[in-house]
XYZ file of C-alpha atoms in Angstrom:
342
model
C 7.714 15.350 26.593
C 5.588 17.670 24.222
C 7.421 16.804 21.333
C 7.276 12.805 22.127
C 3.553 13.068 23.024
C 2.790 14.689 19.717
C 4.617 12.052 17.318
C 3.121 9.285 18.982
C -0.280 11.179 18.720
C 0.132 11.789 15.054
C 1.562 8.404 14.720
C -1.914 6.686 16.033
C -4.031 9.066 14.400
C -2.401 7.781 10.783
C -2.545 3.767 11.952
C -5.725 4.419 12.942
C -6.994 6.076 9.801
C -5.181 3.530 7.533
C -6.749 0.829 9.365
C -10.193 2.256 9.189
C -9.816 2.305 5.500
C -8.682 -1.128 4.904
C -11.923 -2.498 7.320
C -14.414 -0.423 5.463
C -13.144 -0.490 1.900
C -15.512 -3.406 1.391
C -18.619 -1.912 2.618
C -21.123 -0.276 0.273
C -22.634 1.840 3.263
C -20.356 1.697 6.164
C -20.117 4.353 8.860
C -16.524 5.693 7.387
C -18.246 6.031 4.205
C -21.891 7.817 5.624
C -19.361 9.642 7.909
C -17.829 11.302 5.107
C -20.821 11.615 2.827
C -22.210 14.019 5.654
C -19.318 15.762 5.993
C -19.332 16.530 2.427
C -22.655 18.311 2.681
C -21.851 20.049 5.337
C -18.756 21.728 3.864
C -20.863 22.048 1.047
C -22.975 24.682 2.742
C -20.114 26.618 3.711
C -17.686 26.766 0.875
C -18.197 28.603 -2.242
C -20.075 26.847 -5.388
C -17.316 28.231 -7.444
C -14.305 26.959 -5.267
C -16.369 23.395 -4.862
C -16.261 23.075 -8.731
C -12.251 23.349 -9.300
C -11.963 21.137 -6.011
C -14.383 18.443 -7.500
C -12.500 19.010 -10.772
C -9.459 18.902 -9.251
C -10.041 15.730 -7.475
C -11.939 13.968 -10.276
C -9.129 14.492 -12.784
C -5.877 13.366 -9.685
C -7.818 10.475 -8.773
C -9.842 9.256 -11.809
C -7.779 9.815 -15.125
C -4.015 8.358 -15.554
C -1.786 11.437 -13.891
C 2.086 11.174 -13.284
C 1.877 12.948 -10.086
C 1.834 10.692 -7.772
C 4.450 8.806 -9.475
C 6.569 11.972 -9.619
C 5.812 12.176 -5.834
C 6.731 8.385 -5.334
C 10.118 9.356 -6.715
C 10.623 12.555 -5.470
C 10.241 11.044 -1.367
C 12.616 8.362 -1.785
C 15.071 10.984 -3.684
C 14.820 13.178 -0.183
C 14.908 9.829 2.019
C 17.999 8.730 0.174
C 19.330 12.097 0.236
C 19.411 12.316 3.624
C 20.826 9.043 4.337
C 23.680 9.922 1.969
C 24.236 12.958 3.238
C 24.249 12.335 7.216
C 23.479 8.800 7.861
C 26.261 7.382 6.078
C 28.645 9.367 6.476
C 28.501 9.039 10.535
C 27.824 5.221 10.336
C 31.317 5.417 7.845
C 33.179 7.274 10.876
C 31.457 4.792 13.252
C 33.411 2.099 11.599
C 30.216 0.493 10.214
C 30.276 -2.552 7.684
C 30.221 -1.532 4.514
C 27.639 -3.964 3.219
C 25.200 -3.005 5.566
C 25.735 0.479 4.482
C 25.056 -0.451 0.958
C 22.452 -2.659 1.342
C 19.625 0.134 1.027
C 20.769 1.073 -2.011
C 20.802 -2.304 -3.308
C 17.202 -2.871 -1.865
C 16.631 0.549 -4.221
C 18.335 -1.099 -7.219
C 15.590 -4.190 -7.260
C 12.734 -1.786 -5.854
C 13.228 0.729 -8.838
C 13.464 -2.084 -11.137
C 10.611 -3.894 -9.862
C 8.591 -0.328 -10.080
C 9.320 0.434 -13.827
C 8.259 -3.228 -14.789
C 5.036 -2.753 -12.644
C 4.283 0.551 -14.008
C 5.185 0.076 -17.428
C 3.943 -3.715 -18.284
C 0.545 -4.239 -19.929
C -1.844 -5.488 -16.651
C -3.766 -8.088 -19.355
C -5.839 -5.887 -20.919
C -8.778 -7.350 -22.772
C -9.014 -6.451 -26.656
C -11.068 -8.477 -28.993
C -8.215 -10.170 -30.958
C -7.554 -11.609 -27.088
C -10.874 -11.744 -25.863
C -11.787 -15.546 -27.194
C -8.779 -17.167 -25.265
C -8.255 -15.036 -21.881
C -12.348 -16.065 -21.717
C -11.311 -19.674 -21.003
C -8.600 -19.013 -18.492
C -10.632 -18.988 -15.856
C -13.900 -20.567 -14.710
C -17.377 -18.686 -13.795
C -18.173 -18.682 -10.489
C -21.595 -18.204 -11.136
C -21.977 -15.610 -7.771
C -19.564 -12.979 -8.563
C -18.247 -13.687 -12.147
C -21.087 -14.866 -14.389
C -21.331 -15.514 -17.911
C -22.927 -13.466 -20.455
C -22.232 -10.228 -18.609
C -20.957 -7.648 -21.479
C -18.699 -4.341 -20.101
C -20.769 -1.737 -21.841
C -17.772 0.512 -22.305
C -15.514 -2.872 -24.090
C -18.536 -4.029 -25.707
C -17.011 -7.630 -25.050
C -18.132 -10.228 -22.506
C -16.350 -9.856 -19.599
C -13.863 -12.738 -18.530
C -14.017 -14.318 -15.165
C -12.241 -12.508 -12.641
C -11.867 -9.424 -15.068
C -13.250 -5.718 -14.347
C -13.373 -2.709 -16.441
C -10.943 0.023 -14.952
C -12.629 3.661 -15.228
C -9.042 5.379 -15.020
C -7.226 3.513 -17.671
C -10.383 2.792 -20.248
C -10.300 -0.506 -20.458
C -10.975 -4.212 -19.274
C -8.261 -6.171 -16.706
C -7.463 -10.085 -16.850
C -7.477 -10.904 -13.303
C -8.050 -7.372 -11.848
C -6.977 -6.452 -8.651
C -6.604 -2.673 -8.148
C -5.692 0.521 -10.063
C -2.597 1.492 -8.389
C -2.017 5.371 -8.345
C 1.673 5.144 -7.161
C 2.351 3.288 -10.651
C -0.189 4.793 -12.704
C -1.044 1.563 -13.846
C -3.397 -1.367 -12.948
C -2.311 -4.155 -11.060
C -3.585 -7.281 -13.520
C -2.576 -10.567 -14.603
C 0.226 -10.152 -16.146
C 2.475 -7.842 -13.401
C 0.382 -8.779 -10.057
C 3.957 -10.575 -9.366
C 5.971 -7.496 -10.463
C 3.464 -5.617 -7.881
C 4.421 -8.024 -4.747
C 7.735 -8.251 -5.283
C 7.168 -4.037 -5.669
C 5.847 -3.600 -2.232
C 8.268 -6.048 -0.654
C 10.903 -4.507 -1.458
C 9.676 -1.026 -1.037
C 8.924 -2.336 2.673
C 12.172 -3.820 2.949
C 14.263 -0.896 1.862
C 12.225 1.071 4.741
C 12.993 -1.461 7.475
C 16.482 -1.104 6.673
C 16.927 2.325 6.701
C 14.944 2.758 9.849
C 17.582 0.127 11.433
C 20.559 1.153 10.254
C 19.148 4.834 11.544
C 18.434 3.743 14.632
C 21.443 1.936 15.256
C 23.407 5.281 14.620
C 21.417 7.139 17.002
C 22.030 4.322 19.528
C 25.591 4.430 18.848
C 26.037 7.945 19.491
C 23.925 8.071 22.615
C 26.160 5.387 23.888
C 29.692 7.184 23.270
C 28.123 10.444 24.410
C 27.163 8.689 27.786
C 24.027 11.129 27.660
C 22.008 8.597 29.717
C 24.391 9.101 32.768
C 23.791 13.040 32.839
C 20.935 15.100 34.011
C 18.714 18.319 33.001
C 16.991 20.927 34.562
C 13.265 20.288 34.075
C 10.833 23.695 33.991
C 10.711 23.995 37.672
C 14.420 24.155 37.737
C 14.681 20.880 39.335
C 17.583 18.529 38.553
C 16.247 15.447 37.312
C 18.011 12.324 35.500
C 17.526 11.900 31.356
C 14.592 9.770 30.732
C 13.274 8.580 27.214
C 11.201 11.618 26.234
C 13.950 14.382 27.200
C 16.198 11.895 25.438
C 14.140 11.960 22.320
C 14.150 15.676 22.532
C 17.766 16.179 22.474
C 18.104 13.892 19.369
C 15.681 15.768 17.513
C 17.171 19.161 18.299
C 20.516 18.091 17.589
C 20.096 15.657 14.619
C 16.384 17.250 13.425
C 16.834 15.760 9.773
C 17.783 12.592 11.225
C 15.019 11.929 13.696
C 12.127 13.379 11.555
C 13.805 10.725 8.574
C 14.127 8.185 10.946
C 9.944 8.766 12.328
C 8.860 8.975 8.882
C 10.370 5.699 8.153
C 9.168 3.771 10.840
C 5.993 4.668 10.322
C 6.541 3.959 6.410
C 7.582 0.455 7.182
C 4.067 -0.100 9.600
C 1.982 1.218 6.713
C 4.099 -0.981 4.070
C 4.311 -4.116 6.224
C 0.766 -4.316 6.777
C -0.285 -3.621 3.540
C 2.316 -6.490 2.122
C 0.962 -9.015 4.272
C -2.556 -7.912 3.234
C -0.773 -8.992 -0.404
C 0.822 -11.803 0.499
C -2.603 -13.199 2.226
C -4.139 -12.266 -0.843
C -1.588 -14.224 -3.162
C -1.385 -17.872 -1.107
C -5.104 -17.730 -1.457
C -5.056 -16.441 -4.723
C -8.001 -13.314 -4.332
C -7.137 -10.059 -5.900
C -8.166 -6.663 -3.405
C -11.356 -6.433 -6.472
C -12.773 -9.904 -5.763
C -11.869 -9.436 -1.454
C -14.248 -6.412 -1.216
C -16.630 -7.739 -3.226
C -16.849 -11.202 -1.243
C -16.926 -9.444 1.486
C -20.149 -7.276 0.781
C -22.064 -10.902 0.271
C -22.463 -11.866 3.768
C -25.138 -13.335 5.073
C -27.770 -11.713 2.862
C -27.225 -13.044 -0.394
C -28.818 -16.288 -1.684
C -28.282 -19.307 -3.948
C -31.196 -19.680 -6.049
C -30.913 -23.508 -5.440
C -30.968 -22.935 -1.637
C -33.580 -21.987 0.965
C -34.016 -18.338 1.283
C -33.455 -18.774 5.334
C -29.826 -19.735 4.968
C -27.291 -17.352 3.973
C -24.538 -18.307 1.940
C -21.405 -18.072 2.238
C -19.127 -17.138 -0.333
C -16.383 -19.808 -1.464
C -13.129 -18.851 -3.622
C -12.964 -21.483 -6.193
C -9.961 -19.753 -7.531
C -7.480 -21.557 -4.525
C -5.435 -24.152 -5.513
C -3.241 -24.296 -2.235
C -0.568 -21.783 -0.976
C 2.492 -22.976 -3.476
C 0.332 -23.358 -6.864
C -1.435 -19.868 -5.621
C 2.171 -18.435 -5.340
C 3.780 -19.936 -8.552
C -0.010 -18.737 -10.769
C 0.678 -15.098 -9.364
C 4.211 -14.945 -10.961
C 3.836 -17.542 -14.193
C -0.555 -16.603 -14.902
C -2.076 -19.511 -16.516
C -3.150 -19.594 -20.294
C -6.338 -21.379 -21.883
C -4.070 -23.679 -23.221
C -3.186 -25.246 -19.470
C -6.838 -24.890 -18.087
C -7.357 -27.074 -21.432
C -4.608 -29.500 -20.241
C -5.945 -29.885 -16.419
């Protein structure tokens, strides 16, 4: 029972984090973000100015310059995952009698996840130079709330396109920004946002499969082991019948590699699957994550010029075009040349 009541502790704790994150990753001052502001300066009071300094350092140069770390990491946890599947996994579904497609199919999924991932990561995002500057301007129309005209990126020098944002990591100015994505170390822009979907669906795909096809061996050899029929002596000495958390036990003390895969899968596939269909919402109604937090800090206490200061206003995506032409502009972007056309 410990060992159950632990995983499903440290399972919540991480859902719950994650989702805290995504809620208040639009919010200038929300309570995450004062929560952790304090906590700074309290830590700041008790660890050394010297050791603060590297840390800060440290941090500033992992999460704000262009580092292959986390892309080494990326690589390096789906080289153990596969490893272990390869090793154990496979080789008892094999015995098992298992069909060999379904055996395969995770490495397939890898195939068209790894391919999807070095056309992501290495593509150019749309990035803004002057010789392109005069016709990505006219792809897309001004908003006139969060995209206006006239606004120059002091770093470019250029005026910034709608629906563009300078990126502090990579130097320069996005087409159609959405986020800097650390796992590529690259942006996620115009020109590989569909790269970047098809990315993530994969990746969460690949995870849902090997998390089944896990599970499905463990079920298999609980079944021929007839494990469920038995019983165990519980602390007291009493004989009691298996139940789900002694079962769970068991599994991880005899297969440890295989349970601890199979947990840090499933909880893999939450994180992905949520995150996708945050993407997927964001495709069919065409909003990148950049212009979603920033609608989202508008509320009610912004104000059309035009429009009585005692009625909020609400923020309207102009950008939507319905789910199917939102789908097909996030894999074919459009050019000056069509908006001219329309």
């Amino acid at each position: 029972m410990d060992f159950l009541t632990l995983f499903l502790v440290y399972l919540c704790f991480v859902l719950v984090v994650t989702a805290l994150l995504c809620l208040c990753s639009g919010r200038k001052e929300s309570f995450l973000a004062r929560s952790v502001s304090r906590a700074s300066q309290v830590l700041s009071l008790v660890i050394p100015p010297q050791l603060q300094r590297v840390t800060h350092r440290a941090l500033h140069r992992l999460f704000h310059t262009r580092s292959c770390l986390f892309v080494v990491l990326h690589v390096a946890l789906q080289a153990a995952v596969f490893g272990e599947y390869t090793w154990e996994v496979f080789g008892y579904c094999w015995e098992l009698q298992c069909h060999l497609l379904l055996l395969l199919l995770p490495y397939l999924l890898l195939a068209g996840n790894m391919g999807c991932f070095l056309l992501c990561s290495r593509a150019n995002p749309g990035t803004i130079t002057k010789s392109n500057h005069a016709s990505l301007v006219k792809v897309y129309a001004y908003d006139g709330v969060m995209f206006q005209r006239g606004i120059v990126c002091p770093t470019c020098t250029v005026e910034k396109p709608a629906r563009s944002k300078h990126c502090s990591v990579c130097g320069t100015c996005v087409q159609r920004f959405d986020h800097h994505c650390v796992w590529l170390n690259n942006c996620v822009g115009a020109s590989n946002a569909g790269w970047f979907l098809l990315y993530l669906l994969s990746l969460t795909a690949t995870a849902a499969t090997l998390a089944a096809l896990t599970a499905t061996l463990l079920l298999h050899i609980v079944l021929l082991s007839s494990v469920m029929h038995s019983t165990y002596l519980d602390a007291r000495g009493q004989e009691r019948p298996v139940d789900i958390p002694f079962l769970v036990q068991h599994l991880f003390l005899t297969f440890p590699r295989i349970v601890f895969m199979l947990g840090f899968v499933i909880l893999l596939t939450l994180i992905l699957g949520g995150y996708s269909s945050f993407s997927l919402y964001l495709a069919c109604t065409n909003q990148t994550t950049n212009e979603w937090c920033k609608s989202r800090r508008f509320g009610g206490s912004h104000h059309l010029s035009s429009e009585p200061h005692n009625r909020p206003f609400v923020y309207k995506n102009i950008y939507s075009k319905g789910i199917w032409r939102n789908l097909k502009e996030i894999f074919r972007p459009p050019t000056a040349l069509e908006r001219k056309k329309k």
